[in-house]
Amino acid sequence: MKSIRKIAVAMSGGVDSAVSALILKKRGYDVMGVYMANWNMYDEQGHCSGEQDYLDAEKAASLIGIPLRRVSFEKEYWTQVFSQLLDGYENGITPNPDILCNKHIKFGALFDYAINTLKVDWLATGHYAKLQYSRNGVRLMKAKDLNKDQTFFLSQVREEALRKTLFPVGDILKSDVKKLAEKSGLIHFAEKKESFGICFIGNRKFKDFISEYISTPPGVMVDIDTGRRVCKHKGIHLWTLGQCIHQPSQSSAYYVCDINPASNIIYVAAGRNHPSLDCHQIFCAKPHWISGRHQKLMETHQVLVCDVRTRHRANFTKCNIMFFGDKGKLVVDLAEPISGLVAPGQYAVFYDGNECLGSAMIVGKDKYEPRKQFQNNEICHSL
């Protein structure tokens, strides 16, 4: 007689993971919940909602009728996610902790723990995404609810993990997930406010939080066209490309178009439609392909034609992907420019229709040549 499959569900205290566990339990699987503690909330004096989230996960598990285990990955999170975030901001780039967390923690440390220690057959999460399994591997597909689709954040997950992963709510609309929770006695979770952003920041402003860990020297913001100093800044770690600078003394808003960590100068452009904010070519580090077939295609140095997005919920843009250099790096030629949404440290995520092919970290973009060429010593230091 075939034994019942064992499944560990990553439970966050939210409605999506609770309903995921509920669905699998109703299907007759042997289900257990696992809550990850990735951040020491006591060090943050209660700013993180982690303890309340654990209590909610515990409540959900009790109502569904499954055991819940709490496991700590604080050390792994610090070294593989948070340290990379700090290093990035210190060097003027903008990391994506959600992609790093999924890659290294949820589908790295947690997945390995579930399969090797808990001895389960599958790991399930509340992500809005779908998987297609075949003899040739697994394909990561967009969720039915495109407004909630999370394939962007899963684009660096290894195929080996996805082969033993389930996304129970990937084929359900968010509104129906809440209805199912209400009908099943999980009303608290259907009504619970969704959390957005990075959990360990809590209700604080990002600039206040990051300044507790990073102290880069102050500098100046300089008009990319004229070399005139626009204003001072308190550190490059507080700014990213495309970010708006509101100066009451200026007739129009400025936008960050380049950051030079060596000189500590932030270059800004006048107006949202300034050409320095446009990107026609993206340069990326070595890519991660979810399926081996795309890796093989690129190894033959062929051009891959697909869609790309550089921010979650950003529009898709047609592109041609090619190798450049000798270390597997990519150049992404865009069919039309992307404005203000391409920053080093972020990810270019590639799609073929509804399939997420993988992603690569952005290391640069084509440079804007200002109308006036000037050296650092020619920059005007008076407002």
XYZ file of C-alpha atoms in Angstrom:
383
model
C 0.000 0.000 0.000
C 1.343 3.390 -1.006
C 2.118 5.631 1.988
C 0.592 9.112 2.320
C 2.941 11.815 1.085
C 4.420 14.048 3.776
C 4.456 17.798 3.118
C 5.972 20.648 5.122
C 4.244 23.996 4.643
C 6.212 27.192 5.272
C 3.765 29.119 7.469
C 4.254 32.862 7.905
C 1.176 33.722 9.922
C -0.622 35.047 6.839
C -3.680 33.896 4.938
C -1.840 32.516 1.895
C 0.281 29.984 3.793
C -2.630 29.084 6.084
C -4.905 28.314 3.128
C -2.067 26.404 1.435
C -1.844 24.117 4.468
C -5.636 23.814 4.584
C -5.865 22.766 0.909
C -3.203 20.089 1.297
C -4.751 18.791 4.511
C -8.142 18.445 2.784
C -6.482 16.531 -0.053
C -5.406 13.896 2.430
C -1.691 14.626 2.727
C 0.296 14.268 5.941
C 0.884 17.987 6.554
C 3.010 19.825 9.084
C 3.732 23.540 9.366
C 7.170 25.126 9.702
C 7.681 28.691 10.889
C 11.004 30.346 10.047
C 12.557 32.798 12.523
C 15.030 34.702 10.371
C 15.499 37.818 12.460
C 16.071 38.373 16.174
C 13.194 40.722 16.863
C 14.363 41.306 20.437
C 17.471 43.029 19.089
C 15.157 45.413 17.269
C 13.176 46.268 20.422
C 9.902 44.913 19.133
C 9.915 46.715 15.786
C 9.585 43.451 13.814
C 6.239 41.668 13.880
C 7.929 38.250 13.958
C 6.645 37.154 17.368
C 3.038 37.999 16.506
C 3.421 36.270 13.151
C 4.578 33.116 14.946
C 1.556 33.233 17.257
C -0.698 33.606 14.213
C 1.012 30.663 12.492
C 0.521 28.640 15.655
C -3.169 29.579 15.738
C -3.621 28.652 12.051
C -1.943 25.279 12.537
C -4.191 24.523 15.529
C -7.368 25.422 13.624
C -6.325 23.334 10.608
C -5.262 20.441 12.835
C -1.584 20.114 11.961
C 1.607 20.292 14.049
C 3.857 23.348 13.782
C 7.595 23.459 14.204
C 9.616 26.627 14.702
C 13.112 26.740 13.219
C 15.726 29.509 13.307
C 17.779 30.558 10.286
C 19.012 33.832 11.801
C 22.685 33.069 11.130
C 22.038 32.065 7.518
C 19.840 35.107 6.950
C 22.457 37.459 8.342
C 25.326 36.071 6.248
C 23.496 35.307 2.998
C 20.896 38.078 2.820
C 21.347 40.942 5.259
C 25.144 41.248 4.898
C 24.760 41.353 1.124
C 22.154 44.081 1.517
C 24.522 46.176 3.658
C 27.474 45.640 1.300
C 25.321 46.706 -1.627
C 24.087 49.947 -0.106
C 27.597 50.842 1.060
C 28.744 50.560 -2.554
C 25.911 52.509 -4.136
C 23.867 49.569 -5.442
C 20.330 48.487 -4.570
C 20.001 44.815 -3.528
C 16.746 42.849 -3.591
C 16.438 41.024 -0.230
C 13.240 39.219 -1.252
C 14.957 37.450 -4.152
C 17.987 36.665 -1.969
C 15.783 35.321 0.840
C 13.909 32.969 -1.473
C 17.139 31.763 -3.055
C 19.218 31.208 0.073
C 16.757 30.792 2.924
C 13.260 29.638 1.987
C 14.315 27.409 -0.927
C 17.833 26.885 0.389
C 18.170 26.409 4.144
C 14.477 25.688 4.806
C 14.107 23.366 1.821
C 17.178 21.356 2.836
C 15.943 21.195 6.436
C 12.498 19.999 5.357
C 13.761 17.293 2.995
C 16.811 16.089 4.929
C 15.839 16.610 8.593
C 12.048 16.463 8.640
C 12.137 13.768 5.942
C 9.148 15.156 4.045
C 8.497 14.542 0.355
C 7.586 18.114 -0.572
C 7.892 21.700 0.630
C 4.855 23.925 0.065
C 4.629 27.710 0.351
C 1.946 30.361 -0.067
C 3.569 31.966 -3.109
C 1.397 32.972 -6.038
C 3.068 30.980 -8.816
C 2.548 27.727 -10.689
C 4.831 24.847 -11.606
C 4.685 22.507 -14.584
C 6.491 19.200 -14.072
C 7.818 16.928 -16.826
C 10.591 14.442 -17.500
C 12.680 17.335 -18.814
C 12.444 19.298 -15.582
C 10.149 21.889 -14.092
C 8.845 25.189 -15.431
C 8.030 28.178 -13.252
C 4.796 29.749 -14.512
C 2.872 32.916 -13.665
C 0.047 32.598 -11.173
C -3.604 32.639 -12.180
C -3.944 35.916 -10.271
C -1.539 38.033 -12.315
C -1.969 40.956 -9.922
C -0.467 38.816 -7.133
C 2.042 36.873 -9.248
C 5.350 36.347 -7.380
C 7.474 34.599 -10.012
C 9.712 37.692 -10.086
C 10.876 36.913 -6.538
C 11.299 33.190 -7.301
C 13.494 33.716 -10.359
C 16.731 32.718 -8.597
C 15.420 29.508 -7.010
C 17.302 26.352 -8.054
C 15.483 23.808 -10.178
C 16.328 20.990 -7.744
C 14.233 22.720 -5.072
C 11.335 23.512 -7.404
C 11.103 19.828 -8.380
C 9.930 19.099 -4.826
C 7.913 22.276 -4.221
C 4.167 22.930 -4.274
C 2.340 26.264 -4.636
C -1.255 25.375 -3.607
C -2.699 28.893 -4.110
C -1.001 29.497 -7.455
C -4.125 28.491 -9.342
C -6.508 30.519 -7.154
C -7.431 34.201 -7.152
C -6.493 36.101 -3.991
C -10.138 37.001 -3.430
C -11.046 33.292 -3.511
C -8.227 32.467 -1.080
C -9.790 34.858 1.439
C -13.257 33.408 0.826
C -11.930 29.891 1.424
C -10.307 31.063 4.658
C -13.581 32.593 5.850
C -15.599 29.454 5.026
C -13.075 27.275 6.870
C -13.032 29.198 10.141
C -9.840 31.115 9.388
C -11.611 34.484 9.547
C -8.765 36.158 11.467
C -6.381 35.405 8.607
C -8.790 36.520 5.893
C -9.093 39.872 7.668
C -5.443 40.230 8.669
C -3.715 43.153 7.015
C -1.154 42.085 4.438
C 2.485 42.897 5.137
C 4.531 44.588 2.440
C 8.210 45.441 2.313
C 10.982 43.960 4.428
C 9.765 42.359 7.673
C 12.686 43.329 9.888
C 12.197 47.034 9.176
C 8.747 47.022 10.761
C 7.001 50.391 10.768
C 10.173 52.423 10.550
C 11.277 54.423 7.530
C 13.889 52.581 5.494
C 16.354 55.480 5.708
C 16.189 55.435 9.516
C 16.628 51.661 9.640
C 19.549 51.346 7.216
C 21.376 54.218 8.918
C 21.590 52.081 12.088
C 23.943 49.732 10.227
C 25.634 51.876 7.561
C 27.377 55.208 7.785
C 28.626 56.492 4.456
C 30.042 60.040 4.318
C 27.887 62.936 3.163
C 28.384 64.391 -0.291
C 26.735 66.441 -2.988
C 24.138 65.927 -5.683
C 25.233 67.320 -9.022
C 23.236 68.189 -12.132
C 24.323 65.668 -14.783
C 24.157 68.279 -17.561
C 25.602 71.426 -15.996
C 27.876 70.195 -13.225
C 26.099 72.551 -10.820
C 25.618 71.374 -7.252
C 21.913 70.921 -6.584
C 22.035 70.000 -2.897
C 23.865 67.962 -0.282
C 23.150 64.331 0.610
C 23.743 62.392 3.844
C 25.151 59.246 2.244
C 24.888 57.267 -0.983
C 23.277 54.360 0.914
C 20.092 56.418 1.198
C 19.543 56.758 -2.558
C 18.901 54.584 -5.604
C 18.656 55.203 -9.344
C 15.377 56.748 -10.453
C 14.581 58.108 -6.985
C 12.970 61.543 -6.880
C 14.588 64.468 -5.038
C 12.193 67.199 -3.950
C 13.904 70.553 -3.456
C 11.598 73.468 -2.547
C 14.047 75.901 -4.161
C 13.924 74.077 -7.528
C 11.260 74.698 -10.172
C 11.172 71.022 -11.178
C 11.961 67.751 -9.432
C 15.309 66.002 -9.869
C 15.872 62.267 -10.243
C 18.925 60.192 -9.385
C 20.563 59.025 -12.626
C 24.028 57.879 -11.469
C 25.903 57.184 -8.221
C 29.695 57.352 -7.984
C 30.851 55.636 -4.755
C 34.496 56.612 -5.334
C 33.804 60.369 -5.402
C 30.648 60.130 -3.260
C 28.804 62.191 -5.869
C 25.189 61.495 -6.785
C 24.316 62.721 -10.275
C 20.767 63.942 -10.800
C 18.678 64.875 -13.812
C 16.011 67.552 -14.108
C 12.605 66.058 -14.868
C 11.152 62.550 -14.994
C 11.609 62.343 -18.791
C 15.308 63.201 -18.860
C 17.221 60.931 -21.310
C 19.759 59.914 -18.626
C 16.978 57.942 -16.937
C 16.344 55.883 -20.070
C 17.998 52.502 -20.432
C 18.497 50.864 -23.829
C 20.989 48.188 -22.774
C 21.349 46.294 -19.501
C 24.567 44.573 -18.401
C 24.106 41.604 -16.088
C 26.185 39.176 -14.062
C 26.108 35.444 -14.794
C 22.443 34.410 -15.088
C 20.507 31.764 -13.217
C 18.317 29.706 -15.557
C 15.564 27.692 -13.919
C 15.616 25.142 -16.732
C 18.785 23.599 -18.114
C 17.522 24.028 -21.665
C 18.027 27.793 -21.558
C 21.495 27.367 -20.110
C 22.385 25.084 -23.029
C 20.984 27.600 -25.504
C 23.091 30.413 -24.109
C 26.190 28.219 -23.986
C 26.014 27.935 -27.773
C 26.207 31.768 -27.873
C 22.863 32.063 -29.581
C 20.624 35.053 -29.035
C 17.677 34.462 -26.722
C 14.581 36.518 -27.554
C 12.205 37.006 -24.620
C 10.590 39.551 -22.291
C 12.264 41.235 -19.330
C 11.147 43.216 -16.307
C 13.480 44.903 -13.815
C 11.030 45.609 -10.992
C 8.109 43.653 -9.596
C 4.918 44.814 -11.376
C 6.911 46.791 -13.950
C 5.869 46.453 -17.581
C 7.383 43.668 -19.657
C 9.805 44.732 -22.392
C 10.913 42.706 -25.412
C 14.646 42.037 -25.485
C 17.527 40.111 -27.050
C 19.966 38.446 -24.625
C 23.576 37.700 -25.555
C 26.801 36.787 -23.777
C 29.552 39.335 -23.374
C 33.001 38.876 -21.876
C 34.423 35.540 -20.808
C 32.648 34.981 -17.464
C 29.141 34.195 -18.653
C 27.867 37.755 -18.235
C 24.927 38.995 -20.286
C 24.049 42.037 -22.324
C 20.323 42.657 -22.682
C 19.311 44.750 -25.703
C 15.892 46.312 -25.143
C 13.374 46.739 -27.947
C 12.304 49.995 -26.295
C 13.905 51.940 -23.461
C 13.047 51.387 -19.807
C 12.898 54.634 -17.850
C 14.150 55.008 -14.285
C 13.750 51.363 -13.238
C 17.202 49.889 -13.878
C 19.556 49.910 -10.883
C 22.689 47.851 -10.179
C 21.990 45.195 -7.565
C 18.426 44.680 -8.769
C 17.518 41.807 -11.085
C 16.564 41.496 -14.721
C 13.949 38.729 -14.754
C 13.282 36.975 -18.043
C 9.985 35.576 -19.326
C 8.697 33.646 -22.326
C 4.962 34.232 -22.252
C 3.746 32.906 -18.905
C 6.997 31.095 -18.112
C 9.650 32.673 -15.899
C 12.981 31.589 -17.385
C 15.275 32.899 -14.642
C 17.136 36.092 -13.867
C 20.472 37.841 -13.584
C 21.707 40.574 -11.261
C 22.066 43.949 -12.960
C 25.608 45.348 -12.869
C 25.145 48.377 -15.144
C 23.427 50.008 -18.079
C 24.334 52.089 -21.117
C 25.814 55.424 -20.095
C 24.290 58.804 -20.777
C 26.680 61.364 -22.243
C 25.862 64.828 -20.873
C 25.784 67.793 -23.222
C 28.625 69.354 -21.240
C 31.627 67.218 -20.348
C 33.231 68.141 -17.031
C 35.694 66.726 -14.523
C 35.080 66.399 -10.787
C 37.269 69.414 -10.088
C 35.064 71.488 -12.383
C 31.919 70.837 -10.392
C 30.451 74.008 -8.949
C 30.302 73.746 -5.161
C 27.961 76.644 -4.565
C 24.211 76.469 -4.738
